[in-house]
PDB file of C-alpha atoms in Angstrom:
ATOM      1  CA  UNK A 249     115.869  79.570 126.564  1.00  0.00           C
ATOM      2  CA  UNK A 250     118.098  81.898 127.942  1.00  0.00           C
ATOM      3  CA  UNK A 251     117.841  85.773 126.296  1.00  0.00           C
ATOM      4  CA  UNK A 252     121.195  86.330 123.780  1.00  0.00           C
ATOM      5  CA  UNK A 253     123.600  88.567 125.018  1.00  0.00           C
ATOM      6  CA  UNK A 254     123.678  91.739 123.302  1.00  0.00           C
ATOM      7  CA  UNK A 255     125.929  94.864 123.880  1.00  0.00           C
ATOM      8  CA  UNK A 256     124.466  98.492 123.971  1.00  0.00           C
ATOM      9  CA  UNK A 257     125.019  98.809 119.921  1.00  0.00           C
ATOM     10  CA  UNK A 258     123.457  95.994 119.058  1.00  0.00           C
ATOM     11  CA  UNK A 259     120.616  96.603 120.829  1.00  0.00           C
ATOM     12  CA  UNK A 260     120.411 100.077 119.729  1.00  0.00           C
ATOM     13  CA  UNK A 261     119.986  98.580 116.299  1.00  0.00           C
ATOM     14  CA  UNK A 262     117.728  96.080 116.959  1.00  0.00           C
ATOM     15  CA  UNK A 263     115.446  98.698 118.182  1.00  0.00           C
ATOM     16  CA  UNK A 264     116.078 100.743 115.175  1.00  0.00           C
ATOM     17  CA  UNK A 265     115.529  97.915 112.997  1.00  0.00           C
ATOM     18  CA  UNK A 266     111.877  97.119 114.431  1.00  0.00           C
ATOM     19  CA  UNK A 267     110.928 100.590 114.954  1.00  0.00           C
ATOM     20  CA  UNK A 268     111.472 100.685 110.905  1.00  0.00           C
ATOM     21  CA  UNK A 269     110.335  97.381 110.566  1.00  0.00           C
ATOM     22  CA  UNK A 270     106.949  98.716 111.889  1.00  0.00           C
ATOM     23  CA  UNK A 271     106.369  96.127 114.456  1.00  0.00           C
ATOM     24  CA  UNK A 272     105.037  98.051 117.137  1.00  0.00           C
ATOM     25  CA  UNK A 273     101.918  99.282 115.120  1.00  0.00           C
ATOM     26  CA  UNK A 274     100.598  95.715 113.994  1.00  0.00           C
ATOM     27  CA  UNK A 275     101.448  94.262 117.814  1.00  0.00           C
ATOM     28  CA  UNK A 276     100.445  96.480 120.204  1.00  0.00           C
ATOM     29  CA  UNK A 277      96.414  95.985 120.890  1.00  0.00           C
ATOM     30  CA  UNK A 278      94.586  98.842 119.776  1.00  0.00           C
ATOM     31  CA  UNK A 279      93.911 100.432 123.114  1.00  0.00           C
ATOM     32  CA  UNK A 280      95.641 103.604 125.332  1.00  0.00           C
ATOM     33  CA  UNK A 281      96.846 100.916 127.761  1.00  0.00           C
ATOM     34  CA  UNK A 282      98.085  98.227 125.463  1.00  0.00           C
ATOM     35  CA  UNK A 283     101.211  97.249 126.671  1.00  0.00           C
ATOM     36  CA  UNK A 284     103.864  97.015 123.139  1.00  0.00           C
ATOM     37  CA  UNK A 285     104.550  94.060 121.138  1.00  0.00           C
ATOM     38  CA  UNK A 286     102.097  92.390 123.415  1.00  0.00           C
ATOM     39  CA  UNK A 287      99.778  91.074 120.199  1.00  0.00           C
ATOM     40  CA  UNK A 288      96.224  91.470 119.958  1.00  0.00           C
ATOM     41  CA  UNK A 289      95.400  93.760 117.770  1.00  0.00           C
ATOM     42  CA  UNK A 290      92.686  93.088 115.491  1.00  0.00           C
ATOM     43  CA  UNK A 291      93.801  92.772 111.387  1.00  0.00           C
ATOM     44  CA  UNK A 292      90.061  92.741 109.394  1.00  0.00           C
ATOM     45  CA  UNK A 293      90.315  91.480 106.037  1.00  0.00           C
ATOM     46  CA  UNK A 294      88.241  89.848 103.129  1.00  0.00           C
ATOM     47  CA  UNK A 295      89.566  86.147 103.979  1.00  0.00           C
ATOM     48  CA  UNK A 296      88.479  86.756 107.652  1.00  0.00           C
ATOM     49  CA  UNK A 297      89.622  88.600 111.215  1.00  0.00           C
ATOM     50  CA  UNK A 298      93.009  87.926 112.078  1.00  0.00           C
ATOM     51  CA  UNK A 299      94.975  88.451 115.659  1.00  0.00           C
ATOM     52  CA  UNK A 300      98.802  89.910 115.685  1.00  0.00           C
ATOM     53  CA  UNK A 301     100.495  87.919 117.884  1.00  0.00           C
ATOM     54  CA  UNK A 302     102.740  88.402 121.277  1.00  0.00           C
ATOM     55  CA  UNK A 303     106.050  88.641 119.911  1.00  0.00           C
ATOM     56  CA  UNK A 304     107.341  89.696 123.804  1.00  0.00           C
ATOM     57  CA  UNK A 305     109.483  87.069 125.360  1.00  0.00           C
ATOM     58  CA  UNK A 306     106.801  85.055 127.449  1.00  0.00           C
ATOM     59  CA  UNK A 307     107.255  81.077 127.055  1.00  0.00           C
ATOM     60  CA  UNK A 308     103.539  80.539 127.248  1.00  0.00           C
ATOM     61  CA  UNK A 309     101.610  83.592 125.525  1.00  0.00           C
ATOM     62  CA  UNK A 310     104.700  85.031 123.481  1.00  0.00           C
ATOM     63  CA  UNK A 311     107.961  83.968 121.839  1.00  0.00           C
ATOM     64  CA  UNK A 312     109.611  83.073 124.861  1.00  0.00           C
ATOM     65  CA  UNK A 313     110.674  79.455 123.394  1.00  0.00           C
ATOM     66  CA  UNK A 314     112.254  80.562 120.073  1.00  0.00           C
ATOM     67  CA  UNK A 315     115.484  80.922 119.149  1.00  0.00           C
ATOM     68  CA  UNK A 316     116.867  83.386 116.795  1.00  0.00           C
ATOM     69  CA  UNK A 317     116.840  81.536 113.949  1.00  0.00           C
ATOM     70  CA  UNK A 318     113.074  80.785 114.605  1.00  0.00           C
ATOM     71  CA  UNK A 319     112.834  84.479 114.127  1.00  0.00           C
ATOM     72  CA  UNK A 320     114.565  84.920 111.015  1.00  0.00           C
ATOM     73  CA  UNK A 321     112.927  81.683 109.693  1.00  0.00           C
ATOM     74  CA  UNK A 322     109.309  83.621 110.311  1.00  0.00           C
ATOM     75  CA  UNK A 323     110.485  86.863 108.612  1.00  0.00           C
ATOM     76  CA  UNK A 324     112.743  85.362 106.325  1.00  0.00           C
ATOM     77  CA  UNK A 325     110.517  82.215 105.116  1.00  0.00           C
ATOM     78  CA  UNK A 326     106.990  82.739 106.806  1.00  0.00           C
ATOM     79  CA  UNK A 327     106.881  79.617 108.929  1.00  0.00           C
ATOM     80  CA  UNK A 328     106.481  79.272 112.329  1.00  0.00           C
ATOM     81  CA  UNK A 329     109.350  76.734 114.506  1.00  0.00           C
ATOM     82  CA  UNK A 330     107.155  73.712 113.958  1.00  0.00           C
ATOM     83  CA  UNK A 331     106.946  74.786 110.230  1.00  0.00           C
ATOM     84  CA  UNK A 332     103.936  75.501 109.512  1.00  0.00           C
ATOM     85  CA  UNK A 333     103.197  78.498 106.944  1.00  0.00           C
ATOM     86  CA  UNK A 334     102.060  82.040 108.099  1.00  0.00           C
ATOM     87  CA  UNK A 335      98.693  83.870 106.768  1.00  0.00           C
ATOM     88  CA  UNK A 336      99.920  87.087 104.643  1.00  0.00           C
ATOM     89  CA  UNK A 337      98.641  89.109 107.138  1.00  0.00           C
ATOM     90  CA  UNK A 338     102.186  89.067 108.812  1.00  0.00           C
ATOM     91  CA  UNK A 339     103.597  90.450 105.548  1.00  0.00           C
ATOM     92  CA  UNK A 340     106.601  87.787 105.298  1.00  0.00           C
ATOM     93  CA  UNK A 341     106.127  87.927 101.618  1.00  0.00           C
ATOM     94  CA  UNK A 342     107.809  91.344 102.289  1.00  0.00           C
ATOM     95  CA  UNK A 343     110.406  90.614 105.402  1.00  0.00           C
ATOM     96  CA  UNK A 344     111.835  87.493 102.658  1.00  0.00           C
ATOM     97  CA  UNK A 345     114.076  90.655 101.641  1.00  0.00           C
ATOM     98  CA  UNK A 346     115.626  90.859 104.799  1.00  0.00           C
ATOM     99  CA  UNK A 347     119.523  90.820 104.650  1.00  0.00           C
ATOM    100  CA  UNK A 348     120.066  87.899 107.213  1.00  0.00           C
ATOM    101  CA  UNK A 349     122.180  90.200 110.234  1.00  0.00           C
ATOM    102  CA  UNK A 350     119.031  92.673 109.917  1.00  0.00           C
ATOM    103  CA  UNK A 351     116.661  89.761 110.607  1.00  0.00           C
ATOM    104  CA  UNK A 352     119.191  88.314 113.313  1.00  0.00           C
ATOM    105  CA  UNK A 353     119.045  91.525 115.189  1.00  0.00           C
ATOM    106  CA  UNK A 354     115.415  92.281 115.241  1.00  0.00           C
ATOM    107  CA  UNK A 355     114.905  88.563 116.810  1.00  0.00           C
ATOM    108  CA  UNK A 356     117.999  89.252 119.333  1.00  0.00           C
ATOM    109  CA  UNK A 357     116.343  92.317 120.347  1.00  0.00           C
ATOM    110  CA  UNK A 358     112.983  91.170 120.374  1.00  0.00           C
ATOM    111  CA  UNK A 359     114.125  88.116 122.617  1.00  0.00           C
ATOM    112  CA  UNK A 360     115.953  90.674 124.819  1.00  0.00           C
ATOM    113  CA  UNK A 361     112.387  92.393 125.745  1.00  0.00           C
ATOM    114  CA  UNK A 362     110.275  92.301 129.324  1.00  0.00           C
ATOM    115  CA  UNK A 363     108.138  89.590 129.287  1.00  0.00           C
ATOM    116  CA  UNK A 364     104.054  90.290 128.684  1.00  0.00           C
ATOM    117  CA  UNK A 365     101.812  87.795 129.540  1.00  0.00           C
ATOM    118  CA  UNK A 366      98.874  88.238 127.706  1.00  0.00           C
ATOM    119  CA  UNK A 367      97.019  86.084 125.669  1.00  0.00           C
ATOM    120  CA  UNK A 368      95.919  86.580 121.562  1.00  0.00           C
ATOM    121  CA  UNK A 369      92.152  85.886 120.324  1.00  0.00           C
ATOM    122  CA  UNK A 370      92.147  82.930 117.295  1.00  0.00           C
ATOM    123  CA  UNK A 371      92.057  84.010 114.255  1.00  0.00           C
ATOM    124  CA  UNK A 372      88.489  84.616 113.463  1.00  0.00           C
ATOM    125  CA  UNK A 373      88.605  82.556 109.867  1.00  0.00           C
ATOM    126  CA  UNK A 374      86.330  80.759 107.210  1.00  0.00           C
ATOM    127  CA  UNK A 375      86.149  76.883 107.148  1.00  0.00           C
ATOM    128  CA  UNK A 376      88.890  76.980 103.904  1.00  0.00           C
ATOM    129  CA  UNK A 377      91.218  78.303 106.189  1.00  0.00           C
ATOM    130  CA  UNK A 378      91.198  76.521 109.180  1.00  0.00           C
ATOM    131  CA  UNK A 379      94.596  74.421 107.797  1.00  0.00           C
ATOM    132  CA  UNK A 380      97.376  76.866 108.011  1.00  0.00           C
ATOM    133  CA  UNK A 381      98.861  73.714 105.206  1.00  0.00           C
ATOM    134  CA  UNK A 382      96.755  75.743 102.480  1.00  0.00           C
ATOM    135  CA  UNK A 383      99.173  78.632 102.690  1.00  0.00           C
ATOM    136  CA  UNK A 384     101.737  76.327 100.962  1.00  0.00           C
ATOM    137  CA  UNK A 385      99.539  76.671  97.596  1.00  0.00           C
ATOM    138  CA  UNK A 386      99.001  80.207  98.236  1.00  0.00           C
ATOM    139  CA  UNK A 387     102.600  80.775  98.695  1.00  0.00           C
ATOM    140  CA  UNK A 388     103.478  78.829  95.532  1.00  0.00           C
ATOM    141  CA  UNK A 389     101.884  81.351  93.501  1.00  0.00           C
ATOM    142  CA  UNK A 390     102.223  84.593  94.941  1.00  0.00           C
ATOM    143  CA  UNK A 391     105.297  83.908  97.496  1.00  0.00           C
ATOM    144  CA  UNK A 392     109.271  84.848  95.969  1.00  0.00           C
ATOM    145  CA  UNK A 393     112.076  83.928  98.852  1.00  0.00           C
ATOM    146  CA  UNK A 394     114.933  85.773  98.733  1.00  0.00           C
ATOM    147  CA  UNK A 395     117.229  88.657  99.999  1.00  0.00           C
ATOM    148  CA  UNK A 396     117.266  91.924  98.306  1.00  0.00           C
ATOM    149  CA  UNK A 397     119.944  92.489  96.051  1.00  0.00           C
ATOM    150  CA  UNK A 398     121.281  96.152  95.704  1.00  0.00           C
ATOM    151  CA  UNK A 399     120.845  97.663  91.678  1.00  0.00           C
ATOM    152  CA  UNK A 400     124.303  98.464  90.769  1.00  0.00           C
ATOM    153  CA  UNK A 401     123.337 101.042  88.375  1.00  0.00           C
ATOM    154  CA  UNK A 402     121.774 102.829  91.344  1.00  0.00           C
ATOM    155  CA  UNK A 403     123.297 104.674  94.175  1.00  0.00           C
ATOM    156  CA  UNK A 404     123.311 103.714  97.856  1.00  0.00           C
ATOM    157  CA  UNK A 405     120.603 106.049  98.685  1.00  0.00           C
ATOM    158  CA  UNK A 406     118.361 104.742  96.009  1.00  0.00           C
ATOM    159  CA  UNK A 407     118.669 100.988  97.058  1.00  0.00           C
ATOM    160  CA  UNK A 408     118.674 102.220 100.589  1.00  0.00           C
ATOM    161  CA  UNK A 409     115.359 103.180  99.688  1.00  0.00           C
ATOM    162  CA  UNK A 410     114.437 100.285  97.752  1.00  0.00           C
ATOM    163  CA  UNK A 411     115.244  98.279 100.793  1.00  0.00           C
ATOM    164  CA  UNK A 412     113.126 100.082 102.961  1.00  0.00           C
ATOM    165  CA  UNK A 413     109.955 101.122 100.878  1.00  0.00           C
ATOM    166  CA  UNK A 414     109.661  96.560  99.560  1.00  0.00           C
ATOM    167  CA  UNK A 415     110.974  94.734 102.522  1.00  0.00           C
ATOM    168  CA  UNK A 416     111.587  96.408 105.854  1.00  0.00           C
ATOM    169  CA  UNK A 417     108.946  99.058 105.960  1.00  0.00           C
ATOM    170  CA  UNK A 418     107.033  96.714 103.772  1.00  0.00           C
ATOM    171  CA  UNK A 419     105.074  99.911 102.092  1.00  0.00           C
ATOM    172  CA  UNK A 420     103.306  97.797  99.433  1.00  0.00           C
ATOM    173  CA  UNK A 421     101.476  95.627 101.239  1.00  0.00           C
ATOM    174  CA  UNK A 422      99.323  98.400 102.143  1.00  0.00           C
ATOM    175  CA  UNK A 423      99.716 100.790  99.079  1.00  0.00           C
ATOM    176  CA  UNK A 424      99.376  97.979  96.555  1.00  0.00           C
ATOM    177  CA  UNK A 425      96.174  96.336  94.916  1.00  0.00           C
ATOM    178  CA  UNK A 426      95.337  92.811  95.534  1.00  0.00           C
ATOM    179  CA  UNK A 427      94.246  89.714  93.570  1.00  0.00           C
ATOM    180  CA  UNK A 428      91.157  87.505  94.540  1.00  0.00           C
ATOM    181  CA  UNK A 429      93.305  85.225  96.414  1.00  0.00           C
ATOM    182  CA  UNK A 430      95.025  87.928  98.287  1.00  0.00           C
ATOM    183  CA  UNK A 431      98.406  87.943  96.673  1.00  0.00           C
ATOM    184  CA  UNK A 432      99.466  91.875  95.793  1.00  0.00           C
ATOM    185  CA  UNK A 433      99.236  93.165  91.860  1.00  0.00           C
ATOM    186  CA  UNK A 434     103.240  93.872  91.432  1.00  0.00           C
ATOM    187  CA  UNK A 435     101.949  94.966  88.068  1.00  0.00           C
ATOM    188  CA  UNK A 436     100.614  97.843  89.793  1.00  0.00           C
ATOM    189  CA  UNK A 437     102.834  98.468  92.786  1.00  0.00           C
ATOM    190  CA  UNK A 438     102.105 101.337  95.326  1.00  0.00           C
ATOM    191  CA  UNK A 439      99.597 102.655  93.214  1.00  0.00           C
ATOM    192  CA  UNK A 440      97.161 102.218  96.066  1.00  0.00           C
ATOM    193  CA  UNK A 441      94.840 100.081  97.607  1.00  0.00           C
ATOM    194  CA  UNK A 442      90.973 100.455  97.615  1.00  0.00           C
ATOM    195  CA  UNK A 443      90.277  98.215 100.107  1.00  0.00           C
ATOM    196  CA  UNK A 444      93.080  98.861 102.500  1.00  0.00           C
ATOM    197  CA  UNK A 445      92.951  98.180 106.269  1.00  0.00           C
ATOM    198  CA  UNK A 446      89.976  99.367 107.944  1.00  0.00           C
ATOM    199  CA  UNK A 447      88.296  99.291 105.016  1.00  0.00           C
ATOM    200  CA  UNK A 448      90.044 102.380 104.025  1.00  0.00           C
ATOM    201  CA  UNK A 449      91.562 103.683 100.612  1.00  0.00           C
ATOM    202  CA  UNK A 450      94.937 103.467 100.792  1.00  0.00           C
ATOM    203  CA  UNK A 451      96.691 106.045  98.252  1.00  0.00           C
ATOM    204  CA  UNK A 452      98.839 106.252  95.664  1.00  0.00           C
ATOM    205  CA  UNK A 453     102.290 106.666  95.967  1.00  0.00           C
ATOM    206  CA  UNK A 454     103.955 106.308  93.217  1.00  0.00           C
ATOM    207  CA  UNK A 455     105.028 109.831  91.269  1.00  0.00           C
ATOM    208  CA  UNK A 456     101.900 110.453  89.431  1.00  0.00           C
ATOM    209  CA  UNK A 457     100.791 114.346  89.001  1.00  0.00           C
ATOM    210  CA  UNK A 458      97.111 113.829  89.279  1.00  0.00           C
ATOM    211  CA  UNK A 459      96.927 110.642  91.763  1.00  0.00           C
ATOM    212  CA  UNK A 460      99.532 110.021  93.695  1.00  0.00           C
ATOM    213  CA  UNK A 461     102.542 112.145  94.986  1.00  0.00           C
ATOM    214  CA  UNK A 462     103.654 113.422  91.731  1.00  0.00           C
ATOM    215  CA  UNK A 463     103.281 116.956  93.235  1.00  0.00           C
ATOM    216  CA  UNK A 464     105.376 116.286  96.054  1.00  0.00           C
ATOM    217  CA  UNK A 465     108.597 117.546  96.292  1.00  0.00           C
ATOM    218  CA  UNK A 466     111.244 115.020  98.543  1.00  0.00           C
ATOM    219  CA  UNK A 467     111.947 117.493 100.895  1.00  0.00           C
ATOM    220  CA  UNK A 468     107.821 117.499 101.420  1.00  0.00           C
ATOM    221  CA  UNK A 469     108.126 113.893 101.433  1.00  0.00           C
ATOM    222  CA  UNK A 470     110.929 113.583 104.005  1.00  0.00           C
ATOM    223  CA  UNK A 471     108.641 115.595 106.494  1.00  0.00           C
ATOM    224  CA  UNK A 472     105.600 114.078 105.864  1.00  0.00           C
ATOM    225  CA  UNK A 473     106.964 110.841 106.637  1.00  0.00           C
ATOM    226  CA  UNK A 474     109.167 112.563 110.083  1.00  0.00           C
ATOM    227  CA  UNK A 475     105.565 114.216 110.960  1.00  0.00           C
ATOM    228  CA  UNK A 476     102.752 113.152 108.752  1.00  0.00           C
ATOM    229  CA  UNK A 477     101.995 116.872 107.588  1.00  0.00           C
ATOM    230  CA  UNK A 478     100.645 116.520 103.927  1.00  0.00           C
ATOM    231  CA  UNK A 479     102.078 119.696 101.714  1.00  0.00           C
ATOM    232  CA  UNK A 480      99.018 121.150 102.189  1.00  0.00           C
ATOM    233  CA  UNK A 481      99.257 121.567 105.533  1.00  0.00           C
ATOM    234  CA  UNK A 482      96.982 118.656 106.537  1.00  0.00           C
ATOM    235  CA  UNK A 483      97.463 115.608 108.649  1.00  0.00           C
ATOM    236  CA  UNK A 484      97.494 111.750 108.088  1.00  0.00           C
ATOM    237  CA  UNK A 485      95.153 110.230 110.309  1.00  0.00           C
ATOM    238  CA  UNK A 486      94.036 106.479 110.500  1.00  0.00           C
ATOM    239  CA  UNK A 487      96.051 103.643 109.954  1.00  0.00           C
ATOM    240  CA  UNK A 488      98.998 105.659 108.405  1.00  0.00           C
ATOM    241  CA  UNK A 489      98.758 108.400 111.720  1.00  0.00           C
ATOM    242  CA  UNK A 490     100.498 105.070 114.213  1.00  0.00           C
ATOM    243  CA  UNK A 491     102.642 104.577 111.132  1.00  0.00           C
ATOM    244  CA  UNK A 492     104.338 107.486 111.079  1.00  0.00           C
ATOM    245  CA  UNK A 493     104.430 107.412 115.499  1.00  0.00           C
ATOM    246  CA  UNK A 494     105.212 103.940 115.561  1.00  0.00           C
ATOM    247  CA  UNK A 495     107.751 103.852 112.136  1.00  0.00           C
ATOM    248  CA  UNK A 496     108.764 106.656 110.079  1.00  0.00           C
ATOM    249  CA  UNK A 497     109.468 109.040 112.757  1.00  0.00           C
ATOM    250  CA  UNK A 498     111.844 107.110 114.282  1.00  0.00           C
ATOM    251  CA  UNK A 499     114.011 106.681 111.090  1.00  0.00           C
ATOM    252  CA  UNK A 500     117.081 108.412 110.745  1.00  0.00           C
ATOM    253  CA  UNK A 501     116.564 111.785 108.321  1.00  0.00           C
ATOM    254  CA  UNK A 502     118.726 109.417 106.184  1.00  0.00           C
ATOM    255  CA  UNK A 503     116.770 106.314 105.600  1.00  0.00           C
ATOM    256  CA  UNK A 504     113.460 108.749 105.683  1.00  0.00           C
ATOM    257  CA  UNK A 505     115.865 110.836 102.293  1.00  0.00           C
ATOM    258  CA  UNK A 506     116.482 107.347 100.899  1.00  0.00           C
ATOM    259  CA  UNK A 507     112.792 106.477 101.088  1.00  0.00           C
ATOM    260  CA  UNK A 508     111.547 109.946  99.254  1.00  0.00           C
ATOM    261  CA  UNK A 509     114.334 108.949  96.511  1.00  0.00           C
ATOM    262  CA  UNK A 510     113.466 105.721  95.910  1.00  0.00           C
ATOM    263  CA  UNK A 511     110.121 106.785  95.529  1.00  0.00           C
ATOM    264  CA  UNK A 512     110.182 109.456  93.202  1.00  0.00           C
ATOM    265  CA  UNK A 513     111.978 107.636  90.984  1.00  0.00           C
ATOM    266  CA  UNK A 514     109.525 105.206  90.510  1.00  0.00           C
ATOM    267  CA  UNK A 515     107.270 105.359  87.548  1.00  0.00           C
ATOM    268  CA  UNK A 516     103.988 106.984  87.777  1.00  0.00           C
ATOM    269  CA  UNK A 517     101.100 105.141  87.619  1.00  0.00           C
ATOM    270  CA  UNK A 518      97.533 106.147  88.055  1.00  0.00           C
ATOM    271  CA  UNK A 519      95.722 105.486  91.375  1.00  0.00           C
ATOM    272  CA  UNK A 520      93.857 101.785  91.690  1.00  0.00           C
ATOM    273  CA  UNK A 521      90.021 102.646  92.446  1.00  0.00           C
TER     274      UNK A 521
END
């Protein structure tokens, strides 16, 4: 399948759109020589080890054979082009908000990419799991389709915001608690996550004083997510370090504004432990 055509905007916002979409961090092998997007990278979690995929254009390890719409259909509707459902790890349940031109141009893009042959590991999973067809109870309960839809009441920087933090940058499915079966607590969203990736603690970021970034003024906010300097001076390391390289460093100081006001206007809750 030949790549689409794409002028030089379009594929300057494709580019944008996965650099914010935080693609690079999940599917680039965790290794100084990993080439990007290339898949590999190891994603440890209670329900098993799972393996992000080569999403570079190469018709036997990659992507190479989709379409667009095969693209949108995985962020949009987390199923692969023979229909099958995706495991959560790929945070679809996320991407669903995806206005459909947004999810058009990350796939154009993507397709647009060098070629990398190299092939993904299995997913390392228990016996329960082995049927990807399982997923289709799992998303019955814990799975909402659907675009975002801007807050009227609100102002464009606020559902900028909103769009980024819950669907494109996909923030809560790292900073929010999960249920036994894996689904995320929306009853306590981004108040944190203690048993993140990596077996880390993932913090609280919802305006609370004493737990989460209550303290924080946006301006503190904006830089931490253009540098990862903490207000106290310190840096983010682990998991959220190739986040901020990878992601929020590559936003405009715009969308990274949008994202501090979307989040301090959330209510505070008090850190998950």
């Amino acid at each position: 399948t030949a790549a689409p055509a794409l002028d030089a905007a379009e594929l300057e916002r494709g580019a944008y759109l996965v650099a914010a979409g935080g693609c690079v961090s999940c599917h680039t092998a965790d290794r100084p020589d990993a080439p990007p997007l290339a898949g590999g990278r190891a994603l440890p979690t209670p329900f098993g080890t799972f393996y992000a995929p080569n999403i570079t254009p190469d018709r036997d390890t990659g992507i190479g054979g989709w379409s667009v719409d095969d693209v949108v259909r995985a962020l949009r509707e987390g199923r692969r082009p023979d229909g099958q459902p995706y495991f959560p790890a790929f945070p679809y349940t996320a991407y669903a908000g995806l206005a459909e031109d947004d999810a058009r141009a990350i796939g154009a893009w993507l397709l647009a990419q060098p070629a990398v042959r190299q092939a993904v590991p299995e997913h390392d999973l228990p016996w329960f799991l082995q049927s990807r067809w399982v997923m289709l109870a799992w998303n019955f309960l814990n799975f909402t389709p659907g675009a975002f839809s801007p807050d009227p009441a609100r102002d464009t920087a606020w559902n900028r915001g909103a769009y980024l933090v819950r669907h494109l940058g996909h923030c809560g499915e790292c900073h929010t608690p999960r249920n036994w079966l894996g689904g995320t607590d929306r009853s306590r969203e981004l108040a944190g996550n203690p048993a993140g990736p990596e077996d880390a603690v993932v913090p609280n970021i919802t305006p609370d004083t004493d737990t989460g970034i209550g303290a924080w003024s946006a301006d503190e906010l904006v830089m931490f997510l253009g540098m990862g300097m903490t207000p106290d001076g310190d840096f983010t390391g682990a998991s959220m370090g190739s986040v901020i390289t990878d992601n929020t460093s590559r936003l405009t100081d715009g969308d990274r504004t949008a994202i501090a006001t979307y989040l301090k206007s959330l209510p505070a809750l008090p850190a998950v432990r």
